[in-house]
Amino acid sequence: MKIGLLMLLVLFLVMSPDGIRRSLAARPSIVNIGAILRFNSTIGGVSMIAIQAALEDINSDSTILNGTTLKVDMRDTNCDDGFLGMVEALQFMETDVIAIIGPQCSTIAHIVSYVANELRVPLMSFASDATLSSIQFPFFVRTAPSDLYQMDAVAAIVDYYRWKIVTAIYIDDDYGRNGIATLDDALTQRRCKISYKIAFPANARKSDLINLLVSVSYMESRVIILHTGAGPGLKIFSLANQLSMMGNGYVWIATDWLSAYLDANSSVPAETMYGMQGVLTLRPHIPESKMKSNLISKWSRLSKKYSYSYLRTSSYAFYVYDSVWAVARALDAFFDDGGKISFSNDSRLRDETGGTLHLEAMSIFDMGNNLLEKIRKANFTGVSGQVQFDATGDLIHPAYDVINIIGNGMRTVGYWSNYSSLLSTVLPEVLYSEPPNNSLANQHLYDVIWPGQTAQTPRGWVFPSNAKELKIGVPNRFSFREFVTKDNVTGSMKGYCIDVFTQALALLPYPVTYKFIPFGGGNENPHYDKLVQMVEDNEFDAAIGDIAITMSRTVTTDFTQPFIESGLVILAPVKKHIVNSWAFLQPFTLQMWFSFSTLFFAHRENTMSTLGRGVLIIWLFVVLIIQSSYTASLTSILTVQQLDTSIRGIDDLKNSDDPIGFQVGSFAEEYMVRELNISRSRLRALGSPEEYAEALKHGPKRGGVMAIVDERPYVELFLSTYCKIAVAGSDFTSRGWGFAFPRDSPLQIDLSTAILSLSENGELQRIHDKWLKTSECSADNTEFVDSDQLRLESFWGLFLICGIACVIALLIYFFTTVRKFLRHEPPEDPTPRPGGSTTLPDERTPPKNGQEKCNCRNFISFLDHKEPPKKKQPLSLTPTTPLSNFTALEIEGPVRTVRNGSVVDI
């Protein structure tokens, strides 16, 4: 019986999976892992409790490690002193551990990562330094979100509230420097920037911190990013409150160190909370779950057990708890695959010179690569959420809560998730179930109470009180001086653009000191591209004037909201008035004259059938359209003034070879060359309205130009004086004039808002009317008449045709009448004929000679007594002629006979 059972056991071992067989053979009773923490810190204390909680749960769970007990050797490390921290970490690495939890400090993490690579020991670190990557350090496994994502969330907040510049205060170590460098990159992607960076050492004195804050208060930015540890960070908030830097206008954004401190500490002094009112901070997002609730429920017992009763759970507690579980699950899979724990000495660590460092005490974990592979393949749901690593070694779906400190607590105003890289009020785990939507229009946060107990979003910057006087370049124009020019008497700048700038500046809630510097000698208009270039080169702090906002200029500088609409238009001369006597022939071409003739014969024929009537209805509709079109076209020809040239738009300029004029200094020259491909040799620079008029008057054949391309504001001012010129076609660019500032200048944003206010309250229009109100053309231009009045010259040809037709008709009638007169026979009285017949009235005897025919009196008498239309000759019958001898057709008309000596009708 025993032999049979033994054989069954051997058979089971042979037939069982390799994993079970190897597990039973290779699993040790105890496995040691290490932990490098800073015991006297909030995060260190929370991490110690979380590790103990994880060990209790793992070692009491029979489904994990299969009887192997997991132990953790914790070592304290000094994060403030890099050298001591390095020595302590290296001493700890002399022990044989198969994995390490921590370290929490970036400086120590960098050092230990080099050692971990050499000894092949996975580091389960929650250090957030973005420069700690699995590419450089393959055995570094980050079990908490990287600063790469946290700083992206901070940048998203800055961009959401439309702040362009921020001030960064940070601790001067790897954690602080690398974090701010990551923030700078994230802000740059959103066209924001850090205008002022100021670092301080971990052991900075109070006086140093005060000087630091005073220098920050002098800066223009009022958005302050604080990236430090809890100890120095709380000192800075307390001092800032004393310096009145926690009031209206300020914005403070603290990284996740603040939420970690407030979450973990059960009692925060009231004065500490009072000094942080309105501050925004971030917290790594931990979704709600039953596992999370279970850990929180037993936290109080564990914190008392390990003498940390004042500590509560924080996001770092959940990440550390899951880190221990990740190692345990990886060990379980490692043992299932036949992994063995063994160490060997590294020959490269032997001290050949006989030194006393004893580096040979450090051992290599022989199968460290296998354990690392199992850790990176982790995929389970922990208290922090889904524990799974992406290709870069970071946890998937990093997310943050956006926290607003109000009163004695914190309020969540929204979330940021790397899944969409947007701010939202929807929980990140809800977004994971939907397709990612990266539209900025979907961003939203709940209302924030800002420092100073205000709900109004701060502007984010002020004009610094100790700022230098702004140097503002202003074009000194030669022509169109109404826009901007230098007053030769007072030396000051004046004009429409100057008034717009000063009125907008008066609306700003802070004073701005500036000085106008004329650009150009005043003998000709300056080149505005050079003026904008000087702003980019910081020779000017801004440039104001009639500066067109073009694509090339917006690449290097920022412009305010346009304060006047502008676009390129074409100027060309106009005729006095249409005097073409044959204008009525122009609406129709030769191909249409047959259709035109049908207008007068559409009703001539009688329509007898239904189909004919249907065709007639359609044709009458066609006739109606033709007649209406003719009328409309002729009306336009007779009443609208036409251009002197054939120019109808920009295409006519492109297709021609004639010269084109433009204003000196205008962007129109480069636009026509680069955008319209017009040869530069065709372009003529014109410097004044007088030159405009002369060039158009002479035309291209006499040394002038065929047209002028200029901006509409100049054109409107020009046309108020010169009436023989008009705009051809419509604007072919849509632009405006604005004030130029360096990139990301906050003054540009505030002035844009002020310009919009001037537009809404009507002040902008009043300034326009003051300088640019156009007048009517002078009345001495008598050759121009109202184009709505029709003159005789326009219809002379029509009257000529009508007259010719009448003369021709009269001549034809005259010759026809003469011909009839010449054939005319004078009437004779009827006399009885021999045989009882009578001569009828129509019977004539020819005249004896031609004198009687040519008699004028007879001709006039002939015209006066016009012969009636001929009737059929009456048929004469005798009494003896029977009617039966004639047919019906022959009897047509009156029949006469002679009865009793007289002619009677039958």
PDB file of N, CA and C in Angstrom, residues 414-470:
ATOM      1  N   GLY A 414     -11.271  69.490  -9.826  1.00  0.00           N
ATOM      2  CA  GLY A 414     -11.180  68.848 -11.130  1.00  0.00           C
ATOM      3  C   GLY A 414     -10.082  67.815 -11.148  1.00  0.00           C
ATOM      4  N   TYR A 415      -9.825  67.291 -12.340  1.00  0.00           N
ATOM      5  CA  TYR A 415      -8.829  66.229 -12.507  1.00  0.00           C
ATOM      6  C   TYR A 415      -8.031  66.485 -13.782  1.00  0.00           C
ATOM      7  N   TRP A 416      -6.825  65.971 -13.748  1.00  0.00           N
ATOM      8  CA  TRP A 416      -6.013  65.932 -14.977  1.00  0.00           C
ATOM      9  C   TRP A 416      -5.610  64.497 -15.223  1.00  0.00           C
ATOM     10  N   SER A 417      -5.748  64.052 -16.459  1.00  0.00           N
ATOM     11  CA  SER A 417      -5.408  62.679 -16.813  1.00  0.00           C
ATOM     12  C   SER A 417      -4.523  62.679 -18.047  1.00  0.00           C
ATOM     13  N   ASN A 418      -3.489  61.857 -18.016  1.00  0.00           N
ATOM     14  CA  ASN A 418      -2.638  61.727 -19.201  1.00  0.00           C
ATOM     15  C   ASN A 418      -3.371  61.034 -20.341  1.00  0.00           C
ATOM     16  N   TYR A 419      -4.487  60.391 -20.034  1.00  0.00           N
ATOM     17  CA  TYR A 419      -5.280  59.714 -21.061  1.00  0.00           C
ATOM     18  C   TYR A 419      -5.771  60.713 -22.110  1.00  0.00           C
ATOM     19  N   SER A 420      -6.145  61.917 -21.644  1.00  0.00           N
ATOM     20  CA  SER A 420      -6.596  62.958 -22.568  1.00  0.00           C
ATOM     21  C   SER A 420      -5.718  64.199 -22.527  1.00  0.00           C
ATOM     22  N   SER A 421      -4.838  64.286 -21.509  1.00  0.00           N
ATOM     23  CA  SER A 421      -3.961  65.455 -21.312  1.00  0.00           C
ATOM     24  C   SER A 421      -4.769  66.739 -21.133  1.00  0.00           C
ATOM     25  N   LEU A 422      -5.973  66.609 -20.584  1.00  0.00           N
ATOM     26  CA  LEU A 422      -6.845  67.760 -20.388  1.00  0.00           C
ATOM     27  C   LEU A 422      -7.341  67.805 -18.953  1.00  0.00           C
ATOM     28  N   LEU A 423      -7.789  68.983 -18.562  1.00  0.00           N
ATOM     29  CA  LEU A 423      -8.443  69.165 -17.270  1.00  0.00           C
ATOM     30  C   LEU A 423      -9.926  68.868 -17.416  1.00  0.00           C
ATOM     31  N   SER A 424     -10.489  68.218 -16.419  1.00  0.00           N
ATOM     32  CA  SER A 424     -11.885  67.822 -16.522  1.00  0.00           C
ATOM     33  C   SER A 424     -12.468  67.663 -15.119  1.00  0.00           C
ATOM     34  N   THR A 425     -13.776  67.762 -15.041  1.00  0.00           N
ATOM     35  CA  THR A 425     -14.480  67.486 -13.785  1.00  0.00           C
ATOM     36  C   THR A 425     -14.997  66.058 -13.743  1.00  0.00           C
ATOM     37  N   VAL A 426     -14.684  65.262 -14.756  1.00  0.00           N
ATOM     38  CA  VAL A 426     -15.091  63.862 -14.827  1.00  0.00           C
ATOM     39  C   VAL A 426     -13.966  62.995 -14.275  1.00  0.00           C
ATOM     40  N   LEU A 427     -14.312  61.996 -13.479  1.00  0.00           N
ATOM     41  CA  LEU A 427     -13.311  61.113 -12.903  1.00  0.00           C
ATOM     42  C   LEU A 427     -12.486  60.438 -14.009  1.00  0.00           C
ATOM     43  N   PRO A 428     -11.169  60.308 -13.817  1.00  0.00           N
ATOM     44  CA  PRO A 428     -10.334  59.693 -14.856  1.00  0.00           C
ATOM     45  C   PRO A 428     -10.757  58.279 -15.209  1.00  0.00           C
ATOM     46  N   GLU A 429     -11.169  57.484 -14.205  1.00  0.00           N
ATOM     47  CA  GLU A 429     -11.568  56.110 -14.505  1.00  0.00           C
ATOM     48  C   GLU A 429     -12.814  56.042 -15.366  1.00  0.00           C
ATOM     49  N   VAL A 430     -13.618  57.112 -15.343  1.00  0.00           N
ATOM     50  CA  VAL A 430     -14.773  57.178 -16.239  1.00  0.00           C
ATOM     51  C   VAL A 430     -14.312  57.469 -17.663  1.00  0.00           C
ATOM     52  N   LEU A 431     -13.294  58.328 -17.793  1.00  0.00           N
ATOM     53  CA  LEU A 431     -12.781  58.661 -19.118  1.00  0.00           C
ATOM     54  C   LEU A 431     -12.127  57.464 -19.791  1.00  0.00           C
ATOM     55  N   TYR A 432     -11.550  56.561 -18.990  1.00  0.00           N
ATOM     56  CA  TYR A 432     -10.862  55.413 -19.581  1.00  0.00           C
ATOM     57  C   TYR A 432     -11.805  54.523 -20.383  1.00  0.00           C
ATOM     58  N   SER A 433     -13.088  54.565 -20.077  1.00  0.00           N
ATOM     59  CA  SER A 433     -14.055  53.733 -20.780  1.00  0.00           C
ATOM     60  C   SER A 433     -14.555  54.381 -22.069  1.00  0.00           C
ATOM     61  N   GLU A 434     -14.081  55.593 -22.363  1.00  0.00           N
ATOM     62  CA  GLU A 434     -14.507  56.321 -23.562  1.00  0.00           C
ATOM     63  C   GLU A 434     -13.304  56.598 -24.448  1.00  0.00           C
ATOM     64  N   PRO A 435     -13.537  56.831 -25.735  1.00  0.00           N
ATOM     65  CA  PRO A 435     -12.415  57.204 -26.614  1.00  0.00           C
ATOM     66  C   PRO A 435     -11.807  58.521 -26.154  1.00  0.00           C
ATOM     67  N   PRO A 436     -10.485  58.654 -26.231  1.00  0.00           N
ATOM     68  CA  PRO A 436      -9.854  59.906 -25.773  1.00  0.00           C
ATOM     69  C   PRO A 436     -10.290  61.092 -26.623  1.00  0.00           C
ATOM     70  N   ASN A 437     -10.581  62.203 -25.943  1.00  0.00           N
ATOM     71  CA  ASN A 437     -10.987  63.433 -26.619  1.00  0.00           C
ATOM     72  C   ASN A 437     -10.021  64.523 -26.190  1.00  0.00           C
ATOM     73  N   ASN A 438      -9.198  64.979 -27.123  1.00  0.00           N
ATOM     74  CA  ASN A 438      -8.145  65.946 -26.805  1.00  0.00           C
ATOM     75  C   ASN A 438      -8.521  67.380 -27.152  1.00  0.00           C
ATOM     76  N   SER A 439      -9.798  67.656 -27.360  1.00  0.00           N
ATOM     77  CA  SER A 439     -10.221  69.006 -27.708  1.00  0.00           C
ATOM     78  C   SER A 439     -10.147  69.911 -26.482  1.00  0.00           C
ATOM     79  N   LEU A 440      -9.481  71.059 -26.653  1.00  0.00           N
ATOM     80  CA  LEU A 440      -9.358  72.011 -25.539  1.00  0.00           C
ATOM     81  C   LEU A 440     -10.700  72.579 -25.120  1.00  0.00           C
ATOM     82  N   ALA A 441     -11.684  72.517 -26.021  1.00  0.00           N
ATOM     83  CA  ALA A 441     -13.006  73.035 -25.686  1.00  0.00           C
ATOM     84  C   ALA A 441     -13.678  72.208 -24.594  1.00  0.00           C
ATOM     85  N   ASN A 442     -13.190  70.993 -24.354  1.00  0.00           N
ATOM     86  CA  ASN A 442     -13.794  70.126 -23.340  1.00  0.00           C
ATOM     87  C   ASN A 442     -13.199  70.336 -21.958  1.00  0.00           C
ATOM     88  N   GLN A 443     -12.197  71.214 -21.848  1.00  0.00           N
ATOM     89  CA  GLN A 443     -11.578  71.448 -20.539  1.00  0.00           C
ATOM     90  C   GLN A 443     -12.524  72.221 -19.614  1.00  0.00           C
ATOM     91  N   HIS A 444     -12.535  71.815 -18.365  1.00  0.00           N
ATOM     92  CA  HIS A 444     -13.398  72.506 -17.402  1.00  0.00           C
ATOM     93  C   HIS A 444     -12.946  72.177 -15.990  1.00  0.00           C
ATOM     94  N   LEU A 445     -12.966  73.188 -15.132  1.00  0.00           N
ATOM     95  CA  LEU A 445     -12.722  73.028 -13.701  1.00  0.00           C
ATOM     96  C   LEU A 445     -13.831  73.731 -12.929  1.00  0.00           C
ATOM     97  N   TYR A 446     -14.076  73.243 -11.741  1.00  0.00           N
ATOM     98  CA  TYR A 446     -15.022  73.948 -10.884  1.00  0.00           C
ATOM     99  C   TYR A 446     -14.417  75.271 -10.406  1.00  0.00           C
ATOM    100  N   ASP A 447     -15.254  76.153  -9.890  1.00  0.00           N
ATOM    101  CA  ASP A 447     -14.777  77.468  -9.446  1.00  0.00           C
ATOM    102  C   ASP A 447     -13.749  77.328  -8.323  1.00  0.00           C
ATOM    103  N   VAL A 448     -12.746  78.189  -8.377  1.00  0.00           N
ATOM    104  CA  VAL A 448     -11.657  78.189  -7.411  1.00  0.00           C
ATOM    105  C   VAL A 448     -11.754  79.438  -6.546  1.00  0.00           C
ATOM    106  N   ILE A 449     -11.515  79.274  -5.279  1.00  0.00           N
ATOM    107  CA  ILE A 449     -11.369  80.428  -4.378  1.00  0.00           C
ATOM    108  C   ILE A 449      -9.889  80.752  -4.307  1.00  0.00           C
ATOM    109  N   TRP A 450      -9.516  81.911  -4.834  1.00  0.00           N
ATOM    110  CA  TRP A 450      -8.112  82.294  -4.958  1.00  0.00           C
ATOM    111  C   TRP A 450      -7.630  83.027  -3.710  1.00  0.00           C
ATOM    112  N   PRO A 451      -6.325  83.209  -3.567  1.00  0.00           N
ATOM    113  CA  PRO A 451      -5.815  83.997  -2.444  1.00  0.00           C
ATOM    114  C   PRO A 451      -6.493  85.365  -2.381  1.00  0.00           C
ATOM    115  N   GLY A 452      -6.815  85.785  -1.163  1.00  0.00           N
ATOM    116  CA  GLY A 452      -7.586  87.005  -0.989  1.00  0.00           C
ATOM    117  C   GLY A 452      -9.080  86.731  -0.922  1.00  0.00           C
ATOM    118  N   GLN A 453      -9.458  85.434  -0.872  1.00  0.00           N
ATOM    119  CA  GLN A 453     -10.860  85.025  -0.770  1.00  0.00           C
ATOM    120  C   GLN A 453     -11.713  85.594  -1.904  1.00  0.00           C
ATOM    121  N   THR A 454     -11.217  85.488  -3.106  1.00  0.00           N
ATOM    122  CA  THR A 454     -11.950  85.976  -4.264  1.00  0.00           C
ATOM    123  C   THR A 454     -12.158  84.837  -5.251  1.00  0.00           C
ATOM    124  N   ALA A 455     -13.309  84.885  -5.938  1.00  0.00           N
ATOM    125  CA  ALA A 455     -13.612  83.877  -6.957  1.00  0.00           C
ATOM    126  C   ALA A 455     -13.220  84.353  -8.351  1.00  0.00           C
ATOM    127  N   GLN A 456     -12.802  85.608  -8.460  1.00  0.00           N
ATOM    128  CA  GLN A 456     -12.389  86.144  -9.758  1.00  0.00           C
ATOM    129  C   GLN A 456     -10.978  85.676 -10.085  1.00  0.00           C
ATOM    130  N   THR A 457     -10.822  85.108 -11.255  1.00  0.00           N
ATOM    131  CA  THR A 457      -9.517  84.581 -11.653  1.00  0.00           C
ATOM    132  C   THR A 457      -8.496  85.713 -11.734  1.00  0.00           C
ATOM    133  N   PRO A 458      -7.371  85.609 -11.041  1.00  0.00           N
ATOM    134  CA  PRO A 458      -6.356  86.680 -11.102  1.00  0.00           C
ATOM    135  C   PRO A 458      -5.785  86.834 -12.501  1.00  0.00           C
ATOM    136  N   ARG A 459      -5.337  88.050 -12.783  1.00  0.00           N
ATOM    137  CA  ARG A 459      -4.730  88.324 -14.075  1.00  0.00           C
ATOM    138  C   ARG A 459      -3.439  87.547 -14.243  1.00  0.00           C
ATOM    139  N   GLY A 460      -2.742  87.328 -13.165  1.00  0.00           N
ATOM    140  CA  GLY A 460      -1.519  86.528 -13.215  1.00  0.00           C
ATOM    141  C   GLY A 460      -0.244  87.329 -13.344  1.00  0.00           C
ATOM    142  N   TRP A 461      -0.357  88.620 -13.504  1.00  0.00           N
ATOM    143  CA  TRP A 461       0.843  89.438 -13.600  1.00  0.00           C
ATOM    144  C   TRP A 461       0.492  90.890 -13.322  1.00  0.00           C
ATOM    145  N   VAL A 462       1.478  91.664 -12.982  1.00  0.00           N
ATOM    146  CA  VAL A 462       1.330  93.107 -12.790  1.00  0.00           C
ATOM    147  C   VAL A 462       2.544  93.777 -13.393  1.00  0.00           C
ATOM    148  N   PHE A 463       2.374  95.055 -13.681  1.00  0.00           N
ATOM    149  CA  PHE A 463       3.530  95.815 -14.143  1.00  0.00           C
ATOM    150  C   PHE A 463       4.387  96.115 -12.919  1.00  0.00           C
ATOM    151  N   PRO A 464       5.610  95.608 -12.875  1.00  0.00           N
ATOM    152  CA  PRO A 464       6.415  95.751 -11.660  1.00  0.00           C
ATOM    153  C   PRO A 464       6.681  97.206 -11.309  1.00  0.00           C
ATOM    154  N   SER A 465       6.658  97.472 -10.009  1.00  0.00           N
ATOM    155  CA  SER A 465       6.827  98.857  -9.544  1.00  0.00           C
ATOM    156  C   SER A 465       8.228  99.383  -9.812  1.00  0.00           C
ATOM    157  N   ASN A 466       9.197  98.500  -9.869  1.00  0.00           N
ATOM    158  CA  ASN A 466      10.574  98.943 -10.118  1.00  0.00           C
ATOM    159  C   ASN A 466      10.998  98.689 -11.554  1.00  0.00           C
ATOM    160  N   ALA A 467      10.003  98.545 -12.423  1.00  0.00           N
ATOM    161  CA  ALA A 467      10.324  98.216 -13.817  1.00  0.00           C
ATOM    162  C   ALA A 467      10.917  99.434 -14.522  1.00  0.00           C
ATOM    163  N   LYS A 468      11.720  99.135 -15.523  1.00  0.00           N
ATOM    164  CA  LYS A 468      12.329 100.199 -16.293  1.00  0.00           C
ATOM    165  C   LYS A 468      11.305 100.810 -17.240  1.00  0.00           C
ATOM    166  N   GLU A 469      11.613 101.998 -17.709  1.00  0.00           N
ATOM    167  CA  GLU A 469      10.732 102.680 -18.648  1.00  0.00           C
ATOM    168  C   GLU A 469      10.740 101.948 -19.991  1.00  0.00           C
ATOM    169  N   LEU A 470       9.543 101.697 -20.500  1.00  0.00           N
ATOM    170  CA  LEU A 470       9.423 100.973 -21.763  1.00  0.00           C
ATOM    171  C   LEU A 470       9.848 101.865 -22.923  1.00  0.00           C
TER     172      LEU A 470
END
